[in-house]
Coordinates of C-alpha atoms in Angstrom, one line a residue:
M1 CA -24.8 116.1 51.3
L2 CA -28.6 116.4 51.8
K3 CA -30.8 117.7 49.1
L4 CA -32.7 120.7 50.6
T5 CA -35.8 121.7 48.8
R6 CA -37.4 124.2 51.2
I7 CA -35.8 126.2 54.0
S8 CA -38.2 127.9 56.3
T9 CA -35.8 129.7 58.7
Y10 CA -32.2 129.8 59.8
T11 CA -30.1 131.1 62.7
K12 CA -26.4 131.2 63.7
S13 CA -24.8 129.7 66.8
K14 CA -22.0 131.2 68.8
D15 CA -19.5 129.0 67.0
N16 CA -20.6 130.6 63.7
N17 CA -22.4 127.5 62.7
V18 CA -25.5 127.9 60.6
I19 CA -28.7 126.1 61.6
L20 CA -31.3 125.6 59.0
G21 CA -35.0 124.8 59.8
T22 CA -36.8 123.1 56.9
R23 CA -40.4 123.1 56.0
S24 CA -40.5 119.4 56.5
G25 CA -39.6 119.9 60.2
Q26 CA -35.9 119.0 60.1
P27 CA -33.1 121.1 61.7
I28 CA -29.7 120.9 60.1
M29 CA -26.5 122.4 61.5
Y30 CA -23.6 123.3 59.1
T31 CA -20.2 124.7 59.6
V32 CA -18.3 126.7 57.0
D33 CA -14.6 127.1 57.2
E34 CA -12.4 130.0 55.9
N35 CA -12.0 128.4 52.5
G36 CA -15.8 128.0 52.0
A37 CA -15.9 124.3 52.7
V38 CA -19.2 123.2 54.1
D39 CA -19.6 120.3 56.6
M40 CA -22.8 119.0 58.2
L41 CA -22.5 118.8 62.0
M42 CA -26.0 117.7 63.1
F43 CA -29.2 116.5 61.4
N44 CA -32.3 115.1 62.9
K45 CA -34.9 113.7 60.5
N46 CA -37.2 112.7 63.4
F47 CA -37.3 116.1 64.9
N48 CA -40.9 117.1 63.9
T49 CA -43.2 116.7 61.0
K50 CA -44.4 120.3 60.9
A51 CA -42.4 123.2 59.4
V52 CA -39.9 124.9 61.6
T53 CA -41.3 128.4 61.9
Q54 CA -38.7 130.2 64.0
M55 CA -35.4 129.5 65.7
E56 CA -33.1 131.3 68.0
V57 CA -29.8 130.4 69.8
I58 CA -28.8 132.1 73.1
A59 CA -25.0 132.5 72.8
E60 CA -24.4 132.5 76.6
E61 CA -25.7 129.0 77.2
N62 CA -26.1 127.6 73.7
P63 CA -29.7 126.4 73.8
L64 CA -31.7 126.3 70.6
F65 CA -35.3 127.6 70.9
V66 CA -37.5 126.2 68.1
L67 CA -41.0 127.2 67.2
T68 CA -42.8 124.4 65.4
D69 CA -46.3 123.1 65.4
T70 CA -47.4 126.2 67.4
M71 CA -45.2 125.3 70.4
I72 CA -41.7 126.3 71.6
H73 CA -39.2 123.5 72.1
V74 CA -35.7 123.8 73.6
Y75 CA -32.7 121.7 72.5
D76 CA -29.1 121.5 73.5
I77 CA -26.7 122.2 70.6
S78 CA -23.5 122.3 72.7
R79 CA -22.7 118.7 72.2
K80 CA -22.0 118.3 68.5
G81 CA -23.0 114.9 67.2
N82 CA -25.9 114.4 69.6
N83 CA -28.3 115.6 67.0
F84 CA -30.3 118.3 68.8
T85 CA -30.8 116.8 72.3
F86 CA -34.2 117.7 73.6
I87 CA -34.3 119.7 76.9
Y88 CA -37.8 121.1 77.4
N89 CA -41.1 122.2 75.9
S90 CA -43.8 124.3 77.5
Q91 CA -47.5 123.7 77.3
F92 CA -47.8 127.4 78.1
T93 CA -46.5 128.2 74.6
K94 CA -49.2 126.1 72.8
G95 CA -50.8 128.2 70.1
C96 CA -47.7 130.4 69.7
S97 CA -47.0 131.9 66.3
L98 CA -44.0 134.1 67.1
F99 CA -41.6 134.5 70.0
T100 CA -38.7 136.7 71.3
N101 CA -36.2 136.0 74.1
D102 CA -35.2 138.5 76.8
V103 CA -31.7 137.5 78.0
K104 CA -30.3 138.9 81.2
V105 CA -26.7 137.9 82.1
T106 CA -25.5 138.5 85.7
T107 CA -22.4 137.1 87.4
G108 CA -22.3 133.4 86.7
E109 CA -26.0 133.2 85.8
T110 CA -28.1 133.6 82.7
A111 CA -31.9 134.2 82.9
I112 CA -34.0 133.7 79.8
K113 CA -37.6 134.8 79.4
I114 CA -39.7 133.8 76.5

């Protein structure tokens, strides 16, 4: 098990996994079973060197939105064991200090606005 000294933020995925964002810029995903046993599912020590400021998971599609180093990055957390696969980051979010997502679900399609 990893020794965590500082957690800056956390969120929950649709599978009831807990994702922690550390001040050292590392995301860690844990699962907790009914008996309270904790198991680490994903960890990426090369994620970023700046603190994770904010995170949010969109349950419909399972992307992880991460605000770190004043920019929003999007990662795929649907494939456990791939350690936060990078999908996208937007230069339009440079300088961001806070974000919210507006999710609209229609038949067979999910639209996400940041």
